[in-house]
Coordinates of C-alpha atoms in Angstrom, one line a residue:
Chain D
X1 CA 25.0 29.2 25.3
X2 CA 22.1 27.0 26.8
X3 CA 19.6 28.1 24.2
X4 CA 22.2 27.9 21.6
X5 CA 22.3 24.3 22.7
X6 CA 18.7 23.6 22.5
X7 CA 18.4 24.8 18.8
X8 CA 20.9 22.5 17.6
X9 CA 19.2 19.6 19.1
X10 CA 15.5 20.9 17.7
X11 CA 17.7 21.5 14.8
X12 CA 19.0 18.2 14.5
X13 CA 15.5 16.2 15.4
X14 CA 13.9 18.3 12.3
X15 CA 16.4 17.6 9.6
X16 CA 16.6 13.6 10.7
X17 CA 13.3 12.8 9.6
X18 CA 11.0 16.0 9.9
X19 CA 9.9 15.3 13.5
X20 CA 9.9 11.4 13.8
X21 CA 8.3 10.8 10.7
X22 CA 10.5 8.6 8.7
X23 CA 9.6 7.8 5.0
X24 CA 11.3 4.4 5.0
X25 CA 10.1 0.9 5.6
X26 CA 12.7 -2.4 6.6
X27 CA 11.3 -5.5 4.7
X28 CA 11.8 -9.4 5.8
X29 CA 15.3 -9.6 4.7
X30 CA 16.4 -6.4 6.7
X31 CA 16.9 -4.3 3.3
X32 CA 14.9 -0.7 3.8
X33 CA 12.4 1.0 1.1
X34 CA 12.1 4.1 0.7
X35 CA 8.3 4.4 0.7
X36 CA 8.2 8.5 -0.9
X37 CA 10.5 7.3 -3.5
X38 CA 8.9 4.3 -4.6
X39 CA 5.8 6.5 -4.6
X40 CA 8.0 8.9 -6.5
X41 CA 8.5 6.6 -9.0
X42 CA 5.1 5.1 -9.2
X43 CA 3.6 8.6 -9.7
X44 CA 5.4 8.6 -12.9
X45 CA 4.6 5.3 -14.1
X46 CA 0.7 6.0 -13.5
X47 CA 1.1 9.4 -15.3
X48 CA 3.0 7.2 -18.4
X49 CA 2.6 3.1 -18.1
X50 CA 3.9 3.2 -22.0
X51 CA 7.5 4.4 -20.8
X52 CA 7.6 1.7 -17.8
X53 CA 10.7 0.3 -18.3
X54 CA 12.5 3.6 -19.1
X55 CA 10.9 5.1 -15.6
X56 CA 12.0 2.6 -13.7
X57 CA 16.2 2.9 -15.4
X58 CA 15.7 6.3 -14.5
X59 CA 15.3 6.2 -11.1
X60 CA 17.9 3.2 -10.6
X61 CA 15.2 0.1 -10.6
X62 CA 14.0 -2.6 -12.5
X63 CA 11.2 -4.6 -12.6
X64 CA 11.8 -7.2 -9.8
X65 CA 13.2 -4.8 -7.5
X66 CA 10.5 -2.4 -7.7
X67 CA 7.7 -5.4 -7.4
X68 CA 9.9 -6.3 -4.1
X69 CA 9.5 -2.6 -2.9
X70 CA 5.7 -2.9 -3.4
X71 CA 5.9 -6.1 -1.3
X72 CA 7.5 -4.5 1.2
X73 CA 5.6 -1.5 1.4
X74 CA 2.4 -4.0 1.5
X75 CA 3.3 -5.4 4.3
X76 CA 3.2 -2.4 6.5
X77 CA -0.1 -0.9 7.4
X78 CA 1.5 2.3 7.9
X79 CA 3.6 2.7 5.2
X80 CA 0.8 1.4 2.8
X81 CA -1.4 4.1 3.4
X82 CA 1.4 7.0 3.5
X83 CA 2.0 5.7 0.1
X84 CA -1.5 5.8 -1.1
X85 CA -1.1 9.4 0.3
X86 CA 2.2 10.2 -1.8
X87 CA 0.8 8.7 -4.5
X88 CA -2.1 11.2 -4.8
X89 CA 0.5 14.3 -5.3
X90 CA 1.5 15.4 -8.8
X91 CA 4.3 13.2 -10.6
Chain P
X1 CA 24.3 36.2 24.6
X2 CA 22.7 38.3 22.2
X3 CA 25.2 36.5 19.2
X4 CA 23.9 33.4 20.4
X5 CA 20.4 33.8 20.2
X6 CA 20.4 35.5 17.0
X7 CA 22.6 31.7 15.7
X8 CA 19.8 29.9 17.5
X9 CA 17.4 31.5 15.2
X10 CA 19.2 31.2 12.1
X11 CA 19.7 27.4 13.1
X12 CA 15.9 26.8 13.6
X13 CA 15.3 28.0 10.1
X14 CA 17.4 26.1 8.5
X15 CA 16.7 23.1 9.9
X16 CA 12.9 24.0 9.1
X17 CA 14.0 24.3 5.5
X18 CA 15.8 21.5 5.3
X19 CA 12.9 19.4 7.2
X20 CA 10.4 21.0 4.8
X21 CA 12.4 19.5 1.6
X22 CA 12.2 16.2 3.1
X23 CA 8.7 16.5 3.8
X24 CA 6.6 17.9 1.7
X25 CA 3.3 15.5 2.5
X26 CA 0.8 17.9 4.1
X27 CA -1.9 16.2 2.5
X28 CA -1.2 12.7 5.6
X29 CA -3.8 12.1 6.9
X30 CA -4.9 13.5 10.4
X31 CA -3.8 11.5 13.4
X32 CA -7.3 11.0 14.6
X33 CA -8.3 9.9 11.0
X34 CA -10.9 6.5 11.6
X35 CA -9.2 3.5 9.6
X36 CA -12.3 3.2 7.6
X37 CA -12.0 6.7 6.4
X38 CA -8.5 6.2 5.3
X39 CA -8.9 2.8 4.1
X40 CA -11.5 4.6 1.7
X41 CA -9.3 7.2 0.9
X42 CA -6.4 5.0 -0.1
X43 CA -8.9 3.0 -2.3
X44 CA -10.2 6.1 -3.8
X45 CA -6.6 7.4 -4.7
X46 CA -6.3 3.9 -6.3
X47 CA -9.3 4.3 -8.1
X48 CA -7.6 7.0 -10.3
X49 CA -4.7 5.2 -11.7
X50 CA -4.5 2.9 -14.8
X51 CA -4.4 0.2 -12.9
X52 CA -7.7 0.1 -11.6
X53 CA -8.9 1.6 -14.6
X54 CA -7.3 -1.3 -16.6
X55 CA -5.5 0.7 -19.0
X56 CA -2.1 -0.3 -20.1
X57 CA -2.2 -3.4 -18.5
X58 CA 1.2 -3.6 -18.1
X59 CA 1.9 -5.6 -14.6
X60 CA 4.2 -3.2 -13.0
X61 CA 1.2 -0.8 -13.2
X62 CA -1.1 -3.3 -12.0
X63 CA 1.1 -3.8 -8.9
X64 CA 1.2 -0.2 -8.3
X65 CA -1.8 -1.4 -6.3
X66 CA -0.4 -3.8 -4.3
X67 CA -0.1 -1.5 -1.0
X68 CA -3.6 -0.5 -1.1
X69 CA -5.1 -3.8 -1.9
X70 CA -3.3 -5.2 1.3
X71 CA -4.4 -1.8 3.1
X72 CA -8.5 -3.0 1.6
X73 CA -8.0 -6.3 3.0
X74 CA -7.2 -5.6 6.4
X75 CA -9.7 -3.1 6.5
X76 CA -12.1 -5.7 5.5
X77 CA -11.8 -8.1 8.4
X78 CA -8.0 -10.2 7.7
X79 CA -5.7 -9.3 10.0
X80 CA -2.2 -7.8 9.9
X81 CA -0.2 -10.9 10.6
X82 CA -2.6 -12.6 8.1
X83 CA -2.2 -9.9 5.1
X84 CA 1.5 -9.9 5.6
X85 CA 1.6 -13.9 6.0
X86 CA -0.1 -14.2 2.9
X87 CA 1.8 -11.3 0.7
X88 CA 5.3 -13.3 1.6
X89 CA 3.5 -17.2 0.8
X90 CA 3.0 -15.6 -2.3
X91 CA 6.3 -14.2 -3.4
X92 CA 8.1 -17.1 -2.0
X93 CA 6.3 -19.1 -4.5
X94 CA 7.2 -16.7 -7.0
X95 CA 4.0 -15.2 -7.6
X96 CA 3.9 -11.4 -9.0
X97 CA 3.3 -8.4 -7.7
X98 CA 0.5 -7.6 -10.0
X99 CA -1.4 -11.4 -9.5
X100 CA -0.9 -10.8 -5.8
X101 CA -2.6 -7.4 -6.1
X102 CA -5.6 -8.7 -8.0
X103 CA -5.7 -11.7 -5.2
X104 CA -6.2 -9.6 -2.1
X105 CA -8.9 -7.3 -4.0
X106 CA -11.0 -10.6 -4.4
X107 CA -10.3 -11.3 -1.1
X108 CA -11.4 -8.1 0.5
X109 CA -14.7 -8.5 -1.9
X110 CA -15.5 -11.8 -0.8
X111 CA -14.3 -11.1 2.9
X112 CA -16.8 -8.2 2.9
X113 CA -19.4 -10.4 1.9
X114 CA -18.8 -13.5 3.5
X115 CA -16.1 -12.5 6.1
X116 CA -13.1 -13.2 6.7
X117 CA -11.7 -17.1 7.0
X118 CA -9.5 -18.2 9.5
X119 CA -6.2 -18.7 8.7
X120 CA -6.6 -17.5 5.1
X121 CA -2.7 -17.0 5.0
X122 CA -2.9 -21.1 5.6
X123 CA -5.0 -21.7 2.7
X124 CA -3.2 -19.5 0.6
X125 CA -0.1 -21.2 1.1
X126 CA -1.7 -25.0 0.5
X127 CA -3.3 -23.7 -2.8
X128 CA 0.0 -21.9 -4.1
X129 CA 1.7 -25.3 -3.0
X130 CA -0.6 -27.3 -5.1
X131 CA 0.3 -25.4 -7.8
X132 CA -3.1 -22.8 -8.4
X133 CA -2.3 -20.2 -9.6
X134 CA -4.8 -17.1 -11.6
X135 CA -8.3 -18.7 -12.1
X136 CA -8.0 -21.7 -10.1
X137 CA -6.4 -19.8 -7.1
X138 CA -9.2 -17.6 -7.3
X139 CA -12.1 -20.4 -7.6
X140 CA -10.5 -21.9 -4.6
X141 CA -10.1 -18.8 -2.6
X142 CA -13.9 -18.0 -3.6
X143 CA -15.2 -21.4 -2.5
X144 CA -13.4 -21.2 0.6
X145 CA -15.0 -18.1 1.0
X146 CA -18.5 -19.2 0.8
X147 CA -18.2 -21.9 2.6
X148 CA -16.3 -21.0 5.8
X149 CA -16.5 -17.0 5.7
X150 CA -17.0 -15.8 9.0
X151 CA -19.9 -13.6 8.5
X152 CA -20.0 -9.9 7.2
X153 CA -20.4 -9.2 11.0
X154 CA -18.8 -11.8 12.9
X155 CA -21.8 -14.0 12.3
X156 CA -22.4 -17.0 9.9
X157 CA -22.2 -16.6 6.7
X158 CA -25.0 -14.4 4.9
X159 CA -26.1 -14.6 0.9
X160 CA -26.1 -11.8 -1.0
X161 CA -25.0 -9.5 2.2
X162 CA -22.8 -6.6 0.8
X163 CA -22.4 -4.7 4.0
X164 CA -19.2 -3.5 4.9
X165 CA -18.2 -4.4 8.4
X166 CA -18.2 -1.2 10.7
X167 CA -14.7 -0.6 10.8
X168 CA -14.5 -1.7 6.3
X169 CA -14.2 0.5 3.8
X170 CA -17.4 1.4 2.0
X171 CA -18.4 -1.1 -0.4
X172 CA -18.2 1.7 -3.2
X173 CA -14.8 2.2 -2.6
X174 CA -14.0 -0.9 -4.5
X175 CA -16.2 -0.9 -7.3
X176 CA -16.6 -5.0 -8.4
X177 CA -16.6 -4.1 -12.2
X178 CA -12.7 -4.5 -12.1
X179 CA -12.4 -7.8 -10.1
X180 CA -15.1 -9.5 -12.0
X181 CA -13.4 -8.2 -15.4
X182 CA -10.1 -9.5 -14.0
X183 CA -11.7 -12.8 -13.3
X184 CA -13.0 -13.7 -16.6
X185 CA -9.7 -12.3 -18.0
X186 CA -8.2 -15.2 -15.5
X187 CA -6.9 -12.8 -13.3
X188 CA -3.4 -12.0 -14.1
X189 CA -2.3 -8.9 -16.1

């Protein structure tokens, strides 16, 4: 029963967040950003700037709500680089 | 016993799968990765999109920049509360996403070769106030630059010195071609 126990807690820690590392980012007002899906979405505006406005409907954004995310993303150190990470990986 | 060990395991992989869907970013870099190294990185990766390239110059592309621009500058001597000080003066005043992106890759040019000034976030704030905006904020910005940079090192202020600070990115991980084209274009997208 006691190791039963102990693998729904490891359990538990792993699917919350993959060990600690969480993907999303609180801005000044308090709202939180997904960094890996902004980078999601900015993957597939890089791959196809022409279809920019389409992308961003897609994916539930528009212009000045995805600018705000890249504000907010900005402003962490951490989460600016693990999006320059993300955004290396294939759209 | 045996039952419950064998639900332990069956647990632990699950949750691995599930964890593993979440996360599937094995290219992070490594804990012990020096900022320089990943500051380069991050300005390499920007390197490869349109909007360093300045193809379809559309400003949401532009912006796609805008994290590792801020990441450039504090690697190149501003510091954190200064970077994120002067990213919110400039949306307050309405400034975009893209403009602001092309702002802090000046800055991090001229902060590598003049250093840093104190309390950039400040000046920032008093030119937006004034009403600068493209060209003219960056003229100011430049100037202010030149005349009260701290140094490359921490010293005064050194002419034609292109030496990045030990802890900067490389010099050659932000190519000037694009800021100087962005400059005569007036800077925004």
């Amino acid at each position: 029963m006691r190791i039963l126990s102990v693998a729904l807690v490891v359990g538990v820690l792993l699917a919350c967040g993959g060990g600690g590392r969480s993907t999303t980012v609180a801005g000044a007002d308090g709202a939180e950003v997904d960094v890996a899906a902004v980078a999601s979405v900015a993957r597939k505006l890089r791959a196809q700037p022409q279809r920019a406005d389409e992308i961003l409907a897609e994916a539930g954004w528009d212009r000045v709500r995805f600018e705000a995310a890249l504000f907010t993303i900005a402003e962490d150190p951490k989460a600016s680089v693990r999006y320059a990470k993300l955004l290396q990986q294939q759209p | 016993m045996r039952s419950s060990a064998r639900l332990s395991f069956f647990v632990l992989v699950a949750a691995g799968v599930v964890a593993g869907a979440q996360e599937p970013a094995p290219s992070t870099p490594p804990a012990g990765a020096p900022p320089a190294v990943v500051a380069a990185e991050a300005a390499d990766d920007a390197e490869e999109g349109p909007e360093r390239k300045g193809r379809g110059r559309d400003p949401v592309v532009v912006a796609l920049g805008l994290p590792q621009a801020a990441q450039a500058a504090r690697q190149s001597g501003l510091s954190e509360d200064e970077v994120r000080a002067t990213l919110r003066a400039a949306r307050e005043a309405g400034v975009g996403a893209a403009e602001t992106t092309e702002l802090l890759r000046r800055t991090s040019k001229l902060a590598r070769e003049h250093g840093p000034v104190e309390g950039f976030a400040d000046l920032v704030k008093a030119e937006l106030a004034s009403g600068k905006r493209g060209r003219d904020l960056a003229t100011a910005i430049k100037a202010a630059h030149v005349a009260r940079g701290r140094g490359p090192k921490g010293g005064p202020p050194v002419e034609g010195v292109a030496e990045a600070p030990v802890e900067a990115a490389s010099p050659a991980s932000e190519p000037p071609a694009p800021a100087a084209a962005a400059e005569q274009a007036g800077g925004v997208p």
